[in-house]
Amino acid sequence: MAIEILQLLVQSADTWLFEGNLSGLSDREWMALRFLAGANRFSRTPTALASFLGATRSAASQIAAALQNKGLVVRKPSAEDKRSIVLCITGEGEKFLERDPINLLRDQVEALEAGERSRLHDTLGRVLTGLDVAKRRHRADVCSRCMFLVESGEGKDRHFKCRLFRKSLTPKDTTLLCAYFEGRS
């Protein structure tokens, strides 16, 4: 059964993982663009991108430069640390993501019943966590599941804060990817 599941995962990857360029982007550039589009403000840096891609900072900077040269990303000074830069998706980058080959797979997952999606999410999450431990790497995930997220209040008085960065978060921030994610025990 494990081999059959692996074969299915490989077949699903065929819909979005490819050799060479598709629409002018390599696999790593697609991964970077997807990550930056869904990342929170703390994770849109070359260092966080490198961590997500499992690449050196230099390699991540080269990927970001390629995306910038294609008009999909811009580099901006960080509002919080003037020594740092933030990588931001441009309007052209957002339009480009509408044609992302992974959208076909997303649509099939969205078509599943809620319970099936939840089980698939939890199961794949456990598999990825096991792979991360085995490879001694760190996985990005959404703030809402992070041990650093602190919630207070209710309703309109509900507030969120990241204990790691000691910054307030908006409700939308809690749904975005963070390269500094730490799961709750």
C-alpha atoms as a PDB file:
ATOM      1  CA  MET A   1       0.000   0.000   0.000  1.00  0.00           C
ATOM      2  CA  ALA A   2       2.853   2.422   0.789  1.00  0.00           C
ATOM      3  CA  ILE A   3       4.311   1.947  -2.686  1.00  0.00           C
ATOM      4  CA  GLU A   4       0.900   2.579  -4.268  1.00  0.00           C
ATOM      5  CA  ILE A   5       0.538   5.808  -2.276  1.00  0.00           C
ATOM      6  CA  LEU A   6       4.009   6.909  -3.389  1.00  0.00           C
ATOM      7  CA  GLN A   7       3.085   6.173  -7.001  1.00  0.00           C
ATOM      8  CA  LEU A   8      -0.044   8.304  -6.635  1.00  0.00           C
ATOM      9  CA  LEU A   9       1.968  11.165  -5.131  1.00  0.00           C
ATOM     10  CA  VAL A  10       4.471  10.958  -7.993  1.00  0.00           C
ATOM     11  CA  GLN A  11       1.633  10.984 -10.519  1.00  0.00           C
ATOM     12  CA  SER A  12       0.073  14.028  -8.829  1.00  0.00           C
ATOM     13  CA  ALA A  13       3.439  15.789  -8.953  1.00  0.00           C
ATOM     14  CA  ASP A  14       3.434  15.322 -12.710  1.00  0.00           C
ATOM     15  CA  THR A  15       0.684  17.957 -12.903  1.00  0.00           C
ATOM     16  CA  TRP A  16       2.903  20.675 -11.426  1.00  0.00           C
ATOM     17  CA  LEU A  17       6.487  19.457 -11.247  1.00  0.00           C
ATOM     18  CA  PHE A  18       8.380  19.384 -14.481  1.00  0.00           C
ATOM     19  CA  GLU A  19      11.845  19.523 -15.910  1.00  0.00           C
ATOM     20  CA  GLY A  20      12.992  22.696 -17.587  1.00  0.00           C
ATOM     21  CA  ASN A  21      10.826  25.772 -17.838  1.00  0.00           C
ATOM     22  CA  LEU A  22       7.068  26.060 -18.049  1.00  0.00           C
ATOM     23  CA  SER A  23       5.785  29.518 -18.889  1.00  0.00           C
ATOM     24  CA  GLY A  24       9.355  30.721 -18.480  1.00  0.00           C
ATOM     25  CA  LEU A  25       9.879  29.534 -14.881  1.00  0.00           C
ATOM     26  CA  SER A  26      11.902  26.646 -13.481  1.00  0.00           C
ATOM     27  CA  ASP A  27      10.506  24.402 -10.743  1.00  0.00           C
ATOM     28  CA  ARG A  28      12.466  26.308  -8.076  1.00  0.00           C
ATOM     29  CA  GLU A  29      11.216  29.655  -9.393  1.00  0.00           C
ATOM     30  CA  TRP A  30       7.630  28.386  -9.257  1.00  0.00           C
ATOM     31  CA  MET A  31       8.215  27.170  -5.686  1.00  0.00           C
ATOM     32  CA  ALA A  32       9.678  30.529  -4.697  1.00  0.00           C
ATOM     33  CA  LEU A  33       6.854  32.483  -6.320  1.00  0.00           C
ATOM     34  CA  ARG A  34       4.207  30.313  -4.632  1.00  0.00           C
ATOM     35  CA  PHE A  35       5.943  30.675  -1.268  1.00  0.00           C
ATOM     36  CA  LEU A  36       6.308  34.446  -1.504  1.00  0.00           C
ATOM     37  CA  ALA A  37       2.653  34.797  -2.532  1.00  0.00           C
ATOM     38  CA  GLY A  38       1.515  32.961   0.594  1.00  0.00           C
ATOM     39  CA  ALA A  39       4.176  34.073   3.092  1.00  0.00           C
ATOM     40  CA  ASN A  40       3.711  36.453   5.986  1.00  0.00           C
ATOM     41  CA  ARG A  41       5.704  39.686   6.297  1.00  0.00           C
ATOM     42  CA  PHE A  42       8.437  38.021   8.371  1.00  0.00           C
ATOM     43  CA  SER A  43       9.031  35.318   5.747  1.00  0.00           C
ATOM     44  CA  ARG A  44       9.324  37.341   2.551  1.00  0.00           C
ATOM     45  CA  THR A  45      13.104  37.715   2.900  1.00  0.00           C
ATOM     46  CA  PRO A  46      15.936  36.027   0.989  1.00  0.00           C
ATOM     47  CA  THR A  47      16.926  34.160   4.185  1.00  0.00           C
ATOM     48  CA  ALA A  48      13.416  32.789   4.768  1.00  0.00           C
ATOM     49  CA  LEU A  49      13.102  31.915   1.084  1.00  0.00           C
ATOM     50  CA  ALA A  50      16.403  30.017   1.289  1.00  0.00           C
ATOM     51  CA  SER A  51      15.125  28.097   4.304  1.00  0.00           C
ATOM     52  CA  PHE A  52      11.881  27.212   2.531  1.00  0.00           C
ATOM     53  CA  LEU A  53      13.655  26.083  -0.640  1.00  0.00           C
ATOM     54  CA  GLY A  54      16.342  24.186   1.270  1.00  0.00           C
ATOM     55  CA  ALA A  55      18.905  26.268  -0.604  1.00  0.00           C
ATOM     56  CA  THR A  56      21.759  28.581   0.275  1.00  0.00           C
ATOM     57  CA  ARG A  57      21.005  32.269   0.703  1.00  0.00           C
ATOM     58  CA  SER A  58      23.030  32.923  -2.446  1.00  0.00           C
ATOM     59  CA  ALA A  59      20.946  30.459  -4.491  1.00  0.00           C
ATOM     60  CA  ALA A  60      17.713  31.936  -3.111  1.00  0.00           C
ATOM     61  CA  SER A  61      18.939  35.434  -4.000  1.00  0.00           C
ATOM     62  CA  GLN A  62      19.627  34.255  -7.554  1.00  0.00           C
ATOM     63  CA  ILE A  63      16.114  32.794  -7.806  1.00  0.00           C
ATOM     64  CA  ALA A  64      14.635  36.040  -6.433  1.00  0.00           C
ATOM     65  CA  ALA A  65      16.715  38.021  -8.949  1.00  0.00           C
ATOM     66  CA  ALA A  66      15.403  35.855 -11.804  1.00  0.00           C
ATOM     67  CA  LEU A  67      11.828  36.477 -10.636  1.00  0.00           C
ATOM     68  CA  GLN A  68      12.578  40.181 -10.352  1.00  0.00           C
ATOM     69  CA  ASN A  69      14.043  40.266 -13.885  1.00  0.00           C
ATOM     70  CA  LYS A  70      10.801  38.693 -15.135  1.00  0.00           C
ATOM     71  CA  GLY A  71       8.751  41.400 -13.375  1.00  0.00           C
ATOM     72  CA  LEU A  72       7.095  38.962 -10.952  1.00  0.00           C
ATOM     73  CA  VAL A  73       8.804  40.140  -7.745  1.00  0.00           C
ATOM     74  CA  VAL A  74      10.201  43.425  -6.466  1.00  0.00           C
ATOM     75  CA  ARG A  75      12.696  44.029  -3.672  1.00  0.00           C
ATOM     76  CA  LYS A  76      11.688  46.653  -1.112  1.00  0.00           C
ATOM     77  CA  PRO A  77      13.400  47.890   2.036  1.00  0.00           C
ATOM     78  CA  SER A  78      11.898  46.342   5.157  1.00  0.00           C
ATOM     79  CA  ALA A  79       9.684  48.707   7.124  1.00  0.00           C
ATOM     80  CA  GLU A  80      10.837  47.008  10.320  1.00  0.00           C
ATOM     81  CA  ASP A  81      14.576  46.703   9.676  1.00  0.00           C
ATOM     82  CA  LYS A  82      16.073  49.111   7.147  1.00  0.00           C
ATOM     83  CA  ARG A  83      19.089  46.804   6.704  1.00  0.00           C
ATOM     84  CA  SER A  84      16.838  44.071   5.311  1.00  0.00           C
ATOM     85  CA  ILE A  85      14.851  43.705   2.137  1.00  0.00           C
ATOM     86  CA  VAL A  86      11.424  42.216   1.566  1.00  0.00           C
ATOM     87  CA  LEU A  87      10.487  40.312  -1.572  1.00  0.00           C
ATOM     88  CA  CYS A  88       7.004  41.309  -2.774  1.00  0.00           C
ATOM     89  CA  ILE A  89       4.887  39.784  -5.531  1.00  0.00           C
ATOM     90  CA  THR A  90       3.969  42.299  -8.230  1.00  0.00           C
ATOM     91  CA  GLY A  91       0.576  42.559  -9.900  1.00  0.00           C
ATOM     92  CA  GLU A  92       2.122  40.744 -12.857  1.00  0.00           C
ATOM     93  CA  GLY A  93       3.304  38.019 -10.465  1.00  0.00           C
ATOM     94  CA  GLU A  94      -0.225  37.615  -9.084  1.00  0.00           C
ATOM     95  CA  LYS A  95      -1.613  37.308 -12.628  1.00  0.00           C
ATOM     96  CA  PHE A  96       1.114  34.773 -13.420  1.00  0.00           C
ATOM     97  CA  LEU A  97       0.073  32.670 -10.409  1.00  0.00           C
ATOM     98  CA  GLU A  98      -3.455  32.423 -11.804  1.00  0.00           C
ATOM     99  CA  ARG A  99      -1.904  30.229 -14.538  1.00  0.00           C
ATOM    100  CA  ASP A 100       0.091  28.149 -12.047  1.00  0.00           C
ATOM    101  CA  PRO A 101       0.027  24.459 -13.073  1.00  0.00           C
ATOM    102  CA  ILE A 102      -0.522  23.475  -9.424  1.00  0.00           C
ATOM    103  CA  ASN A 103      -3.984  25.075  -9.558  1.00  0.00           C
ATOM    104  CA  LEU A 104      -5.320  21.912 -11.256  1.00  0.00           C
ATOM    105  CA  LEU A 105      -4.264  19.831  -8.252  1.00  0.00           C
ATOM    106  CA  ARG A 106      -5.645  22.486  -5.848  1.00  0.00           C
ATOM    107  CA  ASP A 107      -9.025  22.336  -7.597  1.00  0.00           C
ATOM    108  CA  GLN A 108      -9.174  18.541  -7.248  1.00  0.00           C
ATOM    109  CA  VAL A 109      -8.333  18.768  -3.527  1.00  0.00           C
ATOM    110  CA  GLU A 110     -10.972  21.476  -3.054  1.00  0.00           C
ATOM    111  CA  ALA A 111     -13.528  19.164  -4.705  1.00  0.00           C
ATOM    112  CA  LEU A 112     -13.047  16.603  -1.917  1.00  0.00           C
ATOM    113  CA  GLU A 113     -15.513  16.525   0.968  1.00  0.00           C
ATOM    114  CA  ALA A 114     -14.438  18.559   4.008  1.00  0.00           C
ATOM    115  CA  GLY A 115     -13.644  15.450   6.075  1.00  0.00           C
ATOM    116  CA  GLU A 116     -11.529  13.963   3.301  1.00  0.00           C
ATOM    117  CA  ARG A 117      -9.608  17.234   2.916  1.00  0.00           C
ATOM    118  CA  SER A 118      -9.019  17.400   6.655  1.00  0.00           C
ATOM    119  CA  ARG A 119      -7.714  13.810   6.833  1.00  0.00           C
ATOM    120  CA  LEU A 120      -5.511  14.354   3.767  1.00  0.00           C
ATOM    121  CA  HIS A 121      -4.143  17.564   5.316  1.00  0.00           C
ATOM    122  CA  ASP A 122      -3.377  15.948   8.666  1.00  0.00           C
ATOM    123  CA  THR A 123      -1.864  12.822   7.121  1.00  0.00           C
ATOM    124  CA  LEU A 124       0.385  14.677   4.676  1.00  0.00           C
ATOM    125  CA  GLY A 125       1.383  17.045   7.490  1.00  0.00           C
ATOM    126  CA  ARG A 126       2.550  14.107   9.623  1.00  0.00           C
ATOM    127  CA  VAL A 127       4.462  12.618   6.678  1.00  0.00           C
ATOM    128  CA  LEU A 128       6.200  15.941   5.970  1.00  0.00           C
ATOM    129  CA  THR A 129       7.047  16.437   9.637  1.00  0.00           C
ATOM    130  CA  GLY A 130       8.670  12.988   9.666  1.00  0.00           C
ATOM    131  CA  LEU A 131      10.656  13.857   6.552  1.00  0.00           C
ATOM    132  CA  ASP A 132      11.734  17.172   8.069  1.00  0.00           C
ATOM    133  CA  VAL A 133      12.981  15.430  11.208  1.00  0.00           C
ATOM    134  CA  ALA A 134      14.831  12.813   9.151  1.00  0.00           C
ATOM    135  CA  LYS A 135      16.480  15.469   6.976  1.00  0.00           C
ATOM    136  CA  ARG A 136      16.991  17.895   9.874  1.00  0.00           C
ATOM    137  CA  ARG A 137      15.211  20.684   8.068  1.00  0.00           C
ATOM    138  CA  HIS A 138      12.560  23.177   9.028  1.00  0.00           C
ATOM    139  CA  ARG A 139       9.114  23.349   7.426  1.00  0.00           C
ATOM    140  CA  ALA A 140       7.070  26.495   6.882  1.00  0.00           C
ATOM    141  CA  ASP A 141       3.434  26.423   7.957  1.00  0.00           C
ATOM    142  CA  VAL A 142       0.644  28.842   8.846  1.00  0.00           C
ATOM    143  CA  CYS A 143       0.776  30.980  11.977  1.00  0.00           C
ATOM    144  CA  SER A 144      -2.558  29.705  13.288  1.00  0.00           C
ATOM    145  CA  ARG A 145      -0.898  26.352  14.134  1.00  0.00           C
ATOM    146  CA  CYS A 146       2.319  27.851  15.531  1.00  0.00           C
ATOM    147  CA  MET A 147       3.424  27.711  19.157  1.00  0.00           C
ATOM    148  CA  PHE A 148       4.484  31.383  18.949  1.00  0.00           C
ATOM    149  CA  LEU A 149       0.955  32.633  18.228  1.00  0.00           C
ATOM    150  CA  VAL A 150      -0.820  34.237  21.160  1.00  0.00           C
ATOM    151  CA  GLU A 151      -4.549  34.968  20.952  1.00  0.00           C
ATOM    152  CA  SER A 152      -6.419  37.222  23.316  1.00  0.00           C
ATOM    153  CA  GLY A 153      -9.916  38.652  23.476  1.00  0.00           C
ATOM    154  CA  GLU A 154     -13.048  37.618  21.630  1.00  0.00           C
ATOM    155  CA  GLY A 155     -15.039  38.822  18.653  1.00  0.00           C
ATOM    156  CA  LYS A 156     -14.040  42.332  17.570  1.00  0.00           C
ATOM    157  CA  ASP A 157     -11.634  42.544  20.516  1.00  0.00           C
ATOM    158  CA  ARG A 158      -9.721  39.468  19.342  1.00  0.00           C
ATOM    159  CA  HIS A 159      -5.992  40.171  18.983  1.00  0.00           C
ATOM    160  CA  PHE A 160      -3.058  38.111  17.735  1.00  0.00           C
ATOM    161  CA  LYS A 161       0.615  38.438  18.500  1.00  0.00           C
ATOM    162  CA  CYS A 162       3.744  36.570  17.453  1.00  0.00           C
ATOM    163  CA  ARG A 163       5.894  35.879  20.513  1.00  0.00           C
ATOM    164  CA  LEU A 164       8.954  35.157  18.364  1.00  0.00           C
ATOM    165  CA  PHE A 165       8.939  38.528  16.598  1.00  0.00           C
ATOM    166  CA  ARG A 166       7.074  40.350  19.384  1.00  0.00           C
ATOM    167  CA  LYS A 167       4.742  41.882  16.796  1.00  0.00           C
ATOM    168  CA  SER A 168       0.986  42.159  16.422  1.00  0.00           C
ATOM    169  CA  LEU A 169      -0.646  40.110  13.696  1.00  0.00           C
ATOM    170  CA  THR A 170      -3.836  40.647  11.763  1.00  0.00           C
ATOM    171  CA  PRO A 171      -6.325  37.778  11.469  1.00  0.00           C
ATOM    172  CA  LYS A 172      -5.184  37.399   7.819  1.00  0.00           C
ATOM    173  CA  ASP A 173      -1.538  37.139   8.980  1.00  0.00           C
ATOM    174  CA  THR A 174      -2.465  34.003  10.947  1.00  0.00           C
ATOM    175  CA  THR A 175      -3.438  32.242   7.689  1.00  0.00           C
ATOM    176  CA  LEU A 176      -0.135  32.939   5.910  1.00  0.00           C
ATOM    177  CA  LEU A 177       3.019  30.824   5.742  1.00  0.00           C
ATOM    178  CA  CYS A 178       5.847  31.497   8.159  1.00  0.00           C
ATOM    179  CA  ALA A 179       9.360  30.165   7.633  1.00  0.00           C
ATOM    180  CA  TYR A 180       9.930  30.382  11.405  1.00  0.00           C
ATOM    181  CA  PHE A 181       6.970  28.124  12.261  1.00  0.00           C
ATOM    182  CA  GLU A 182       7.238  25.850  15.287  1.00  0.00           C
ATOM    183  CA  GLY A 183       4.433  23.334  15.797  1.00  0.00           C
ATOM    184  CA  ARG A 184       2.542  23.109  19.034  1.00  0.00           C
ATOM    185  CA  SER A 185       3.485  20.090  21.102  1.00  0.00           C
END
